[in-house]
PDB file of C-alpha atoms in Angstrom:
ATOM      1  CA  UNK A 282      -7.745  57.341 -47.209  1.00 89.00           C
ATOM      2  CA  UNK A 283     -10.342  60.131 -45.898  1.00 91.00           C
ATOM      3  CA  UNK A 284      -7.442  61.475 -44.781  1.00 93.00           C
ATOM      4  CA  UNK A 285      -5.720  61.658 -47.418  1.00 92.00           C
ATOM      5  CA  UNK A 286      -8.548  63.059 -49.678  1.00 92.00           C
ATOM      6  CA  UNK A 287      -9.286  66.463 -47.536  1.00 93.00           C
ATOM      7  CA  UNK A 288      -5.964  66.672 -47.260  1.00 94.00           C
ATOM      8  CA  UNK A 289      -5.212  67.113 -50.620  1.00 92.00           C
ATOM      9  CA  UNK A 290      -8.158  68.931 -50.939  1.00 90.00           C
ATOM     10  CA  UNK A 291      -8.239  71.457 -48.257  1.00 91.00           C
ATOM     11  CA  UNK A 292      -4.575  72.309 -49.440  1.00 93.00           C
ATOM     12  CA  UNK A 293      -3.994  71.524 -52.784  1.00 93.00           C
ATOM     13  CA  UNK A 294      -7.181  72.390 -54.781  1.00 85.00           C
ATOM     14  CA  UNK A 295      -6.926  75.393 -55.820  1.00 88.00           C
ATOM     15  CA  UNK A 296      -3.658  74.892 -57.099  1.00 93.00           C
ATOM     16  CA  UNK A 297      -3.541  71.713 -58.868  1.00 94.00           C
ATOM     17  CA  UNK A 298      -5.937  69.988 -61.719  1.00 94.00           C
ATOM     18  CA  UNK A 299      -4.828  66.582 -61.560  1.00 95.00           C
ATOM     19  CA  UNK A 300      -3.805  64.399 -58.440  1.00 95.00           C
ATOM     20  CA  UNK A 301      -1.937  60.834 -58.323  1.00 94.00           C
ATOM     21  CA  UNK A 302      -2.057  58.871 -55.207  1.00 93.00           C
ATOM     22  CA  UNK A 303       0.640  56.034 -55.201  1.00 92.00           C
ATOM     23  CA  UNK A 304       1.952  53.457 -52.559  1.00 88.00           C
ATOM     24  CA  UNK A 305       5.258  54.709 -50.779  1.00 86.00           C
ATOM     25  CA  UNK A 306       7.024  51.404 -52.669  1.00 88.00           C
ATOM     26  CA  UNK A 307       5.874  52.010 -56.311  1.00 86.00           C
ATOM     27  CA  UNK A 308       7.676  53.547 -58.947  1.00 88.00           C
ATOM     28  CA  UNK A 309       6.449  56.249 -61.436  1.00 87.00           C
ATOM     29  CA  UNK A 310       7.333  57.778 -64.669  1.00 89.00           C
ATOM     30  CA  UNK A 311       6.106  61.376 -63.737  1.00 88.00           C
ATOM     31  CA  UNK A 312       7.084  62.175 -67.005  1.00 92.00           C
ATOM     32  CA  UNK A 313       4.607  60.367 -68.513  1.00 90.00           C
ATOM     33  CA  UNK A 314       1.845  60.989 -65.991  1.00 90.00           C
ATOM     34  CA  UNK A 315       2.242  64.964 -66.678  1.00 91.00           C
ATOM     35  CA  UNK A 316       2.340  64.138 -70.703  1.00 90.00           C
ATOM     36  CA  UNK A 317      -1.166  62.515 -70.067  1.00 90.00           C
ATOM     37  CA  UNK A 318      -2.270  64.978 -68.224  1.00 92.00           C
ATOM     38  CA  UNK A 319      -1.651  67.839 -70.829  1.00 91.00           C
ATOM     39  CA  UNK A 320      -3.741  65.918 -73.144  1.00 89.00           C
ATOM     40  CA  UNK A 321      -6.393  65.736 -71.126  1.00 89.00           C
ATOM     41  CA  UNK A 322      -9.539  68.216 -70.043  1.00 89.00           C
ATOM     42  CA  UNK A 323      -9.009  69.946 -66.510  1.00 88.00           C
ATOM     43  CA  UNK A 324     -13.598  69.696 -66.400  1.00 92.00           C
ATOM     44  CA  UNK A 325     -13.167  65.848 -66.529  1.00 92.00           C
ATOM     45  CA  UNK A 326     -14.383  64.024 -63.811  1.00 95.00           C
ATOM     46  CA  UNK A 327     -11.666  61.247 -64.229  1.00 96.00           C
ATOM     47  CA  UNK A 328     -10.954  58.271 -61.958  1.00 96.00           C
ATOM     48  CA  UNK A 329      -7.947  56.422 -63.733  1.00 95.00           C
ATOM     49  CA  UNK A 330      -5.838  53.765 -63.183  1.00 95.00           C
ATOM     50  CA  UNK A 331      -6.056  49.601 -63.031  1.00 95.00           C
ATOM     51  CA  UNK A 332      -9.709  48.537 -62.806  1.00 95.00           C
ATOM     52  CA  UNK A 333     -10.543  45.895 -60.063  1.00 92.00           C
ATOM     53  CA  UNK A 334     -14.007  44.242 -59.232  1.00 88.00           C
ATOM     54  CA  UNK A 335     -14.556  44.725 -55.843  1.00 84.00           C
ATOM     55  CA  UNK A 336     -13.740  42.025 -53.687  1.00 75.00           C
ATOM     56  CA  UNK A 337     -17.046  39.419 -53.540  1.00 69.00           C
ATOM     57  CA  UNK A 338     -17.964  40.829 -56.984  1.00 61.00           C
ATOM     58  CA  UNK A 339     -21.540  41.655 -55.566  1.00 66.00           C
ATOM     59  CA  UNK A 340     -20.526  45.916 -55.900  1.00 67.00           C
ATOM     60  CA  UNK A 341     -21.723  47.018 -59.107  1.00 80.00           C
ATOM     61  CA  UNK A 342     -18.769  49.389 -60.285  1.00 88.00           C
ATOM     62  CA  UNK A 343     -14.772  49.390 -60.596  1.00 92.00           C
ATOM     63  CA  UNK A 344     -12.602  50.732 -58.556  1.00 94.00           C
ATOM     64  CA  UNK A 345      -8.699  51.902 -59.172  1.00 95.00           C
ATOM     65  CA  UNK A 346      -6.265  48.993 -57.872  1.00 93.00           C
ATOM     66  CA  UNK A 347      -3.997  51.229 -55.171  1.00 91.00           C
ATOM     67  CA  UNK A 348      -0.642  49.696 -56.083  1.00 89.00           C
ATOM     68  CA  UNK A 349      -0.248  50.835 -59.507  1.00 90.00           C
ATOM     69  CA  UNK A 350      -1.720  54.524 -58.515  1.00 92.00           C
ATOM     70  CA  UNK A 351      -4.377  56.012 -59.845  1.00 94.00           C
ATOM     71  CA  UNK A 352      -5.239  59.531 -60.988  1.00 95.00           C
ATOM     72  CA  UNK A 353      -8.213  61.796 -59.975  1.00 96.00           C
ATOM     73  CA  UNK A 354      -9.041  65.305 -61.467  1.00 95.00           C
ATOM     74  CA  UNK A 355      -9.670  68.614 -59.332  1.00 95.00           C
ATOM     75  CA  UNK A 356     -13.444  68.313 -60.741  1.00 96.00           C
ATOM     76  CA  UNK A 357     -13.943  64.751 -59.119  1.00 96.00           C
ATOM     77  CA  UNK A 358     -12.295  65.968 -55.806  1.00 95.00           C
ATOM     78  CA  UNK A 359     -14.756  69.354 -55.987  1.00 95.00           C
ATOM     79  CA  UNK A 360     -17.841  67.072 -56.182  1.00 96.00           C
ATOM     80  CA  UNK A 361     -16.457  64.207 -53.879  1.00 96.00           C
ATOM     81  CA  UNK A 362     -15.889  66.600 -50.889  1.00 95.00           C
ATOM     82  CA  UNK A 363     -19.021  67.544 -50.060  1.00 96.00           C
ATOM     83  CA  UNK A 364     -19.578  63.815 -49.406  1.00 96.00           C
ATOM     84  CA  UNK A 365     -16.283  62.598 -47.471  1.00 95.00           C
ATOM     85  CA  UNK A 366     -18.235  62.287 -44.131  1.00 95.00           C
ATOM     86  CA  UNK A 367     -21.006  60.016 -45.417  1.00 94.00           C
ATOM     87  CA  UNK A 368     -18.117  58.073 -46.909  1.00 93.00           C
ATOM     88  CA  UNK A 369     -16.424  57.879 -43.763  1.00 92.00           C
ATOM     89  CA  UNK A 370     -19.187  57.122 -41.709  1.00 91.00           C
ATOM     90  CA  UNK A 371     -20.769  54.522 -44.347  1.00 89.00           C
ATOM     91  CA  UNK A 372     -18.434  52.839 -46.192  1.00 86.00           C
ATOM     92  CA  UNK A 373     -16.695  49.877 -44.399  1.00 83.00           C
ATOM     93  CA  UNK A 374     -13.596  48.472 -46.106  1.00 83.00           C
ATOM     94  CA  UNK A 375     -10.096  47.551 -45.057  1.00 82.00           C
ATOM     95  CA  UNK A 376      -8.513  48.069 -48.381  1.00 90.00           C
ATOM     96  CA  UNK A 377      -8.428  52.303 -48.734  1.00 93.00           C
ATOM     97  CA  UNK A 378      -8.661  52.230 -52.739  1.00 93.00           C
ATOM     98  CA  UNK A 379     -11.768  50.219 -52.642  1.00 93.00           C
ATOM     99  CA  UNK A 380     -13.378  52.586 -49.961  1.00 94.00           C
ATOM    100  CA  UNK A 381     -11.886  55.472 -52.474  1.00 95.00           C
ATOM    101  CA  UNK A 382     -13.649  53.653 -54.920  1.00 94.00           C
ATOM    102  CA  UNK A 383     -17.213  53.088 -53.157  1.00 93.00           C
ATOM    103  CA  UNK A 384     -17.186  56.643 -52.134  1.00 95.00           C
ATOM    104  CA  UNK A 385     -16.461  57.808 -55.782  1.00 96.00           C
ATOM    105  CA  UNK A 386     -19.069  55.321 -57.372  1.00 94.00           C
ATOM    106  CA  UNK A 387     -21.802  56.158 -54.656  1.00 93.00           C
ATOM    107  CA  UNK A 388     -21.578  59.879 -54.164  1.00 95.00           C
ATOM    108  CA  UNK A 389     -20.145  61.008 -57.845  1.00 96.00           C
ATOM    109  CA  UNK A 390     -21.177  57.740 -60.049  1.00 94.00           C
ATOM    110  CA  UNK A 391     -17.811  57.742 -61.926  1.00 95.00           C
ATOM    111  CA  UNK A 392     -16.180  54.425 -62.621  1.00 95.00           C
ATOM    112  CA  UNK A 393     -12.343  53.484 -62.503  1.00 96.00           C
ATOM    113  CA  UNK A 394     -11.014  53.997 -66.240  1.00 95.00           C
ATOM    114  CA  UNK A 395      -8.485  52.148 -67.673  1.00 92.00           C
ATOM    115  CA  UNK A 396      -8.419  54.399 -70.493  1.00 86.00           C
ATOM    116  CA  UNK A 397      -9.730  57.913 -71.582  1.00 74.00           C
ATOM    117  CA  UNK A 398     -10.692  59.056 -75.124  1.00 59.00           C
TER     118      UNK A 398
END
């Protein structure tokens, strides 16, 4: 998942406001995605999708459940990257949307939303 993340930001940030990171097996509406999207503020630091409790339930925090996707905005990305490496080199997990999660929680202190108002 670091990977993925400075990936996407070292060459889609400046062009893009919104990001959603899916499994290779899942299906999407992208319709519907973009229609949220519009409605939404591109200065949100959003972390959406299906909150989970991390596994042992002793992290405080939620993180976005990888297999129904989940979308971050440009702003969280901005303020994530600086800390990719700690992430990297700190956070131990086998499951990449709960280190995506840690690193998000830690570093930015945004929870997974289920919902935005």
């Amino acid at each position: 998942m670091y990977q993925t993340v400075k990936y996407i930001f070292e060459r889609y940030n400046g062009e893009y406001d919104w990001f959603y990171i899916i499994q290779d097996d899942s299906y999407t509406e992208s319709d519907r995605i973009k229609g949220l999207v519009n409605h939404l503020s591109i200065n949100t630091d959003l972390y959406m999708g299906r909150p989970e409790e991390f596994i042992g339930g002793e992290t405080e925090g939620r993180y976005c459940h990888g297999g129904f996707g989940y979308l971050l905005s440009r702003s969280l990305l901005i303020k994530l990257q600086p800390h990719l490496e700690n992430c990297r080199n700190d956070i131990l997990s086998a499951r990449p949307d709960e280190w995506l999660g840690r690193c998000i929680i830690d570093y930015v202190s945004v929870n997974c939303v289920s919902n935005y108002e």
